[in-house]
Structure formats: structure tokens, C-alpha cells
mmCIF file of C-alpha atoms in Angstrom:
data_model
loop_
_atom_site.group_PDB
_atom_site.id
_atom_site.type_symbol
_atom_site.label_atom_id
_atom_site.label_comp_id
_atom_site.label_asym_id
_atom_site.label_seq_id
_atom_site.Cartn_x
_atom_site.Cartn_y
_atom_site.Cartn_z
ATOM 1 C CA UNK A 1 -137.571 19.412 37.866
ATOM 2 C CA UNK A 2 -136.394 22.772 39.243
ATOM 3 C CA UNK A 3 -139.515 24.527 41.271
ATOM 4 C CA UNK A 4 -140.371 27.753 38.305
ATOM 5 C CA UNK A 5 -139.584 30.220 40.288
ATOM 6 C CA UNK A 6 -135.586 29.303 41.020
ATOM 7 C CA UNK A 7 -135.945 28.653 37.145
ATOM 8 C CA UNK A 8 -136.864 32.422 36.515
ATOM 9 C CA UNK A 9 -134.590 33.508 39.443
ATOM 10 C CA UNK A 10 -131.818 31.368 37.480
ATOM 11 C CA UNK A 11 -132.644 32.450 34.004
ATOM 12 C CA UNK A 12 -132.198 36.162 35.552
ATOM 13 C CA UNK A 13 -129.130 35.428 36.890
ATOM 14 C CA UNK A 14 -127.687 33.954 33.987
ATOM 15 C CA UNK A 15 -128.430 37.467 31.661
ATOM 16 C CA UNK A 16 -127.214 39.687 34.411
ATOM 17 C CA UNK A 17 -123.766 37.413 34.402
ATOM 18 C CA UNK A 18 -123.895 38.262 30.438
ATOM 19 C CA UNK A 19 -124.132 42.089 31.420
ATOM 20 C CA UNK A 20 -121.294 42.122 33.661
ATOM 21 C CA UNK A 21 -119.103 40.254 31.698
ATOM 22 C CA UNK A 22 -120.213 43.199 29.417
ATOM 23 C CA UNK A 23 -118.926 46.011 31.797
ATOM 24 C CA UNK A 24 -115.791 44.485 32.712
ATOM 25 C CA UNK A 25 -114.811 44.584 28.967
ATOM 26 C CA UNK A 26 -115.764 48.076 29.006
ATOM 27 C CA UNK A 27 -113.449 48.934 31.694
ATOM 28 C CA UNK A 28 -111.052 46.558 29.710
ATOM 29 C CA UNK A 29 -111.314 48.909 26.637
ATOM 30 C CA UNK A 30 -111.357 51.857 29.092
ATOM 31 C CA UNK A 31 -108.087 50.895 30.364
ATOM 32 C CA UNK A 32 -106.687 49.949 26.939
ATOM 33 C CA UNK A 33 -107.655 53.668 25.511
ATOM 34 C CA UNK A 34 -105.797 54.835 28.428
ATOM 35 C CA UNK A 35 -102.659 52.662 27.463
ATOM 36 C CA UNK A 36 -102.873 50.848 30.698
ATOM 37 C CA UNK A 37 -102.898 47.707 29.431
ATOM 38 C CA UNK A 38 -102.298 45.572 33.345
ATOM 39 C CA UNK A 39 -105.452 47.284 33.905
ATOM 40 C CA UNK A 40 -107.048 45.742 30.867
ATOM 41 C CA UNK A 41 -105.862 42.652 30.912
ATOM 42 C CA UNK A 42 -107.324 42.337 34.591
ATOM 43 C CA UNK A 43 -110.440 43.567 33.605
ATOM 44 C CA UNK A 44 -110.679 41.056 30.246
ATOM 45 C CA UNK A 45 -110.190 38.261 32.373
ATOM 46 C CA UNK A 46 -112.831 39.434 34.563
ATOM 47 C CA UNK A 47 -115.056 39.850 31.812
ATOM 48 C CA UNK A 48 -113.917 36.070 30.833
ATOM 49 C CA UNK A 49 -115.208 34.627 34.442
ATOM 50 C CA UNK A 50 -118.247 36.429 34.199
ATOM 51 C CA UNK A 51 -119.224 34.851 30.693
ATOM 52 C CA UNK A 52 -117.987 31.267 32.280
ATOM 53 C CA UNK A 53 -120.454 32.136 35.291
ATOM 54 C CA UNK A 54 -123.222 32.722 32.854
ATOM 55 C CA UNK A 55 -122.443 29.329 31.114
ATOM 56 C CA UNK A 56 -122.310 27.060 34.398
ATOM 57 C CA UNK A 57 -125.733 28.537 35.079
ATOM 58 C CA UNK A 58 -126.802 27.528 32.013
ATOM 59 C CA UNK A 59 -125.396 24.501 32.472
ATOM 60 C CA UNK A 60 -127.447 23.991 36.054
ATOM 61 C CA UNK A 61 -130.780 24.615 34.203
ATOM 62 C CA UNK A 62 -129.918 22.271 30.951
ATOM 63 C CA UNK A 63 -128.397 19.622 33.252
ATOM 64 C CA UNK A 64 -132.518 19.975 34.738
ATOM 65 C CA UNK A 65 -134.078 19.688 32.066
ATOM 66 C CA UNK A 66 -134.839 23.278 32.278
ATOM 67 C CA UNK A 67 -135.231 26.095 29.397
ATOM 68 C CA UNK A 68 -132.896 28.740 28.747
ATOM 69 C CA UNK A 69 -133.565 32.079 27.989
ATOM 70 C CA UNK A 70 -131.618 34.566 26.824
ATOM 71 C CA UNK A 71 -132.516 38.554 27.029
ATOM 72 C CA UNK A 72 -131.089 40.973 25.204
ATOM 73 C CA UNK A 73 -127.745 42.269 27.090
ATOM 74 C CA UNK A 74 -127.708 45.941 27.380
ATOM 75 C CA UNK A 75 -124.649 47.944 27.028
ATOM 76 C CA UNK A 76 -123.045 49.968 30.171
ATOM 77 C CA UNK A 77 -122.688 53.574 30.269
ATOM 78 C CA UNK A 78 -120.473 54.686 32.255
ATOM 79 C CA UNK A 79 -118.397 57.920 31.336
ATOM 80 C CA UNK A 80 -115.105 57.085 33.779
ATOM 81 C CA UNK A 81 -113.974 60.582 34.697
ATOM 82 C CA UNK A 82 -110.436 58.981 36.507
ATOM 83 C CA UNK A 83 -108.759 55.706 36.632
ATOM 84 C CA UNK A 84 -109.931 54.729 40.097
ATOM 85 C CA UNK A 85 -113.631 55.101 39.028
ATOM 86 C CA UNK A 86 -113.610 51.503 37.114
ATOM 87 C CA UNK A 87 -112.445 49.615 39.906
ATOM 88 C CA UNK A 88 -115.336 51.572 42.477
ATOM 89 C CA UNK A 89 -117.976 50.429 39.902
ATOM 90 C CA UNK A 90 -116.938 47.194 39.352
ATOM 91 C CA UNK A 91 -117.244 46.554 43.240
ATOM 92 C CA UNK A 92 -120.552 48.311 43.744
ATOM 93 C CA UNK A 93 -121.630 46.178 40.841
ATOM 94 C CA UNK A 94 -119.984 42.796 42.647
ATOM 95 C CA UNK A 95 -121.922 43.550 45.730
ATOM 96 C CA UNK A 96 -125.151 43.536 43.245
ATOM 97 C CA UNK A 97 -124.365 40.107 42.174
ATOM 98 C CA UNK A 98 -124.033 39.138 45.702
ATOM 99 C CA UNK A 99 -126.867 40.150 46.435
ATOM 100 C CA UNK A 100 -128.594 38.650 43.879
ATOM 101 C CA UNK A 101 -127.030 35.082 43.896
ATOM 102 C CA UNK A 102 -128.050 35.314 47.823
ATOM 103 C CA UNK A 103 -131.376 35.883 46.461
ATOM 104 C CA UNK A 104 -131.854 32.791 44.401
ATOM 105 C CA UNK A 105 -130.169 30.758 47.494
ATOM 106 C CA UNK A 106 -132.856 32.575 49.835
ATOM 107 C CA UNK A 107 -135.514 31.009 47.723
ATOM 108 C CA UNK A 108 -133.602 27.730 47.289
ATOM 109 C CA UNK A 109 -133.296 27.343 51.121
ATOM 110 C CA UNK A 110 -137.139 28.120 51.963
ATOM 111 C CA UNK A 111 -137.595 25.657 48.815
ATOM 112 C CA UNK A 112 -135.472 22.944 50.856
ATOM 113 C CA UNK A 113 -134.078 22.690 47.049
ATOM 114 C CA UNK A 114 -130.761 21.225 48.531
ATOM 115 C CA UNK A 115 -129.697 20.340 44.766
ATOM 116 C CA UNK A 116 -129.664 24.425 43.832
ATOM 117 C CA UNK A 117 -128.385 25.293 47.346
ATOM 118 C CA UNK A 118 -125.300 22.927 46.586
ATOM 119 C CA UNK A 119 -124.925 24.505 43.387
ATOM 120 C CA UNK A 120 -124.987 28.019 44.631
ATOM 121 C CA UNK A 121 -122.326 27.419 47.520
ATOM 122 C CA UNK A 122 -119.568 27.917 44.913
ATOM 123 C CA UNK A 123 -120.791 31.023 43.906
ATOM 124 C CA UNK A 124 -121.363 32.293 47.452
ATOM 125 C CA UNK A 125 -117.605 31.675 47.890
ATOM 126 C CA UNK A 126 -116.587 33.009 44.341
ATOM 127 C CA UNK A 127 -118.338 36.301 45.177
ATOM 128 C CA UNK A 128 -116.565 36.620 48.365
ATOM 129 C CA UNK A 129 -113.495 36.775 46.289
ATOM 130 C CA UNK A 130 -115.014 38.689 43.630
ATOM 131 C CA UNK A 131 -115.391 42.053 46.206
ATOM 132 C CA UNK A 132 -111.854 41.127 47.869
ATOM 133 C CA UNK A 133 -109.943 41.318 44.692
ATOM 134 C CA UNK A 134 -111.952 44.395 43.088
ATOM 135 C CA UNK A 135 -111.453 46.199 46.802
ATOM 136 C CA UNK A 136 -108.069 45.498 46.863
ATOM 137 C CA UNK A 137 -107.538 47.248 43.612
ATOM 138 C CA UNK A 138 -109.676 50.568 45.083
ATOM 139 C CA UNK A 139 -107.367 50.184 48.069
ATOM 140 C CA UNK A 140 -103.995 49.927 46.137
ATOM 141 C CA UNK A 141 -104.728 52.572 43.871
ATOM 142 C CA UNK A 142 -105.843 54.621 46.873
ATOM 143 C CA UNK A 143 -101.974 53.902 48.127
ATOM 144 C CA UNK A 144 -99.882 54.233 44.937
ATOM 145 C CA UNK A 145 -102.167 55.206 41.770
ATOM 146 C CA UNK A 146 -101.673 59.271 41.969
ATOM 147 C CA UNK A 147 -98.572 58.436 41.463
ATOM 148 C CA UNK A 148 -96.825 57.934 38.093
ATOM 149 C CA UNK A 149 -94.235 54.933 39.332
ATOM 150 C CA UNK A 150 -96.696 53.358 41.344
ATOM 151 C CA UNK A 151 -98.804 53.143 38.855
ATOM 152 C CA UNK A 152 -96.948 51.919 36.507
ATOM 153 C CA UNK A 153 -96.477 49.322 39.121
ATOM 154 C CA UNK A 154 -99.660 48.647 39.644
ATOM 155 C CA UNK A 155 -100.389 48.373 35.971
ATOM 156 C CA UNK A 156 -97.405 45.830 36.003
ATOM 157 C CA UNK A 157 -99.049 43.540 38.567
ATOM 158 C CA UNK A 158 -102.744 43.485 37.233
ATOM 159 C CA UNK A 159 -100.908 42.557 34.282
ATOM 160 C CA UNK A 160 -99.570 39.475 35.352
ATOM 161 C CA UNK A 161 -102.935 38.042 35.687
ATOM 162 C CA UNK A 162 -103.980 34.996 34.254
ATOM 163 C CA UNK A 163 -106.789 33.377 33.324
ATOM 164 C CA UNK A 164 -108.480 30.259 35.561
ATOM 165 C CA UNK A 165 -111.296 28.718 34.261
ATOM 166 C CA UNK A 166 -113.840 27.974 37.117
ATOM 167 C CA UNK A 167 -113.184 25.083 39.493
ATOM 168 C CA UNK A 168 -116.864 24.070 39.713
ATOM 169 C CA UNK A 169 -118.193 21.131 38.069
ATOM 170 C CA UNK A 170 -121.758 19.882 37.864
#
């Protein structure tokens, strides 16, 4: 059995990985008002990691013998004034979930729970990438957005993203 306060710490985790998934598909739909669909498509996949993050935390706490439980998932509000502003949230927001998975491996370490540290060292790497790839998109924008052909560009190449379901397995 998991100690009941990495359970609680878990269960928390797994309902703010719910919420995200539900911002990134509001930037999705953001992006697909503004008929930027490379945006949107980058921004649905995100969404679909997010909800697969959820689920292999879920999975950690059935796999225990541990209970579930789901909170209600409220909507985001954010009123994007520009197209750069979706990409600036959705790495403050990253940096959030890094801080909060570091939480739960915090605990897990003073625990000596080597079991949940082991299963958080994928998602210490993940969000690593996770505040790379939404910086670069701040960064690239910075260079080429306010322009009309880059862009377009950039649209092109956050279109060509595809979906990877996550490598980790329990």
C-alpha cells in the first residue's frame, strides 16, 4: 500500500492532468477559430498527452490497490488577446505541473517510497520536455510570428505534429 498522503498528492495530480488537458484544447479551439489549424493540431495533441498523463496516474494508484477519485474539472478562462498569448500560458502552466509532480516526488523521497520515486522519474523527464517544446514555440513566434509568411510557416510546422502515446509502462 501507497503511504495516504502520496495517495492524495496522486489523486491531485491526476485531476489537475484532467484540467490541463482541458486548456490545451482550449487553445486548440482558440487556434482553430483563428484558422490556424498547425497551431491546433499542436495544441490537440497536447491536450491528448495530458489526458494519457492523467490515465498512467491512475494506473499507478489502481496497479496499488489504491482508490481513484475524480473531481470535477473546471473549465479555463482565458480571453487570448494575440496569438503568442496561448503558447506563454501554456508554459507558465507547464512550470505549475513541474512543480507539482516535484512535489509528490519531494514527499516520495522523504517517504523512501522508491516504488513512486521510480514512477515519477518519467514524468520529471517528460516535463523537462514539456517547457522546452512550449518555450520554443514563445521563442519562434517571437522570431517569425508578426509576420504573415512566417507564420504561415510556423503554422505549417506545428502542423506536422503527430501524436506519441507515452513511452512509460508500469
Amino acid at each position: 500500500m501507497l503511504n495516504k498522503d502520496i495517495v492524495a498528492k496522486i489523486n491531485k495530480q491526476i485531476n489537475f492532468e484532467l484540467y490541463s488537458a482541458y486548456i490545451y484544447l482550449d487553445m486548440s479551439n482558440y487556434y482553430s477559430d483563428s484558422n490556424l489549424g498547425g497551431f491546433a493540431n499542436w495544441f490537440r495533441i497536447q491536450t491528448q498527452e495530458e489526458r494519457d498523463h492523467a490515465m498512467l496516474f491512475m494506473d499507478y494508484l489502481l496497479y496499488n490497490g489504491e482508490k481513484v477519485v475524480l473531481e470535477d474539472v473546471k473549465a479555463p478562462h482565458f480571453e487570448y488577446t494575440d496569438f503568442r498569448q496561448p503558447p506563454v500560458e501554456a508554459y507558465a502552466h507547464e512550470l505549475k505541473v513541474t512543480a507539482a509532480i516535484n512535489d509528490i516526488y519531494a514527499l516520495a523521497y522523504e517517504l523512501k517510497d522508491f516504488r513512486t520515486m521510480q514512477f515519477l522519474d518519467w514524468f520529471v523527464k517528460e516535463q523537462s520536455e514539456e517547457e522546452k517544446n512550449t518555450d520554443e514555440i514563445i521563442k519562434r513566434y517571437d522570431l517569425f510570428g508578426n509576420d504573415a509568411k512566417g507564420l504561415y510557416l510556423l503554422d505549417a510546422e506545428l502542423g506536422a505534429r503527430v501524436y506519441s502515446p507515452p513511452s512509460l509502462v508500469l
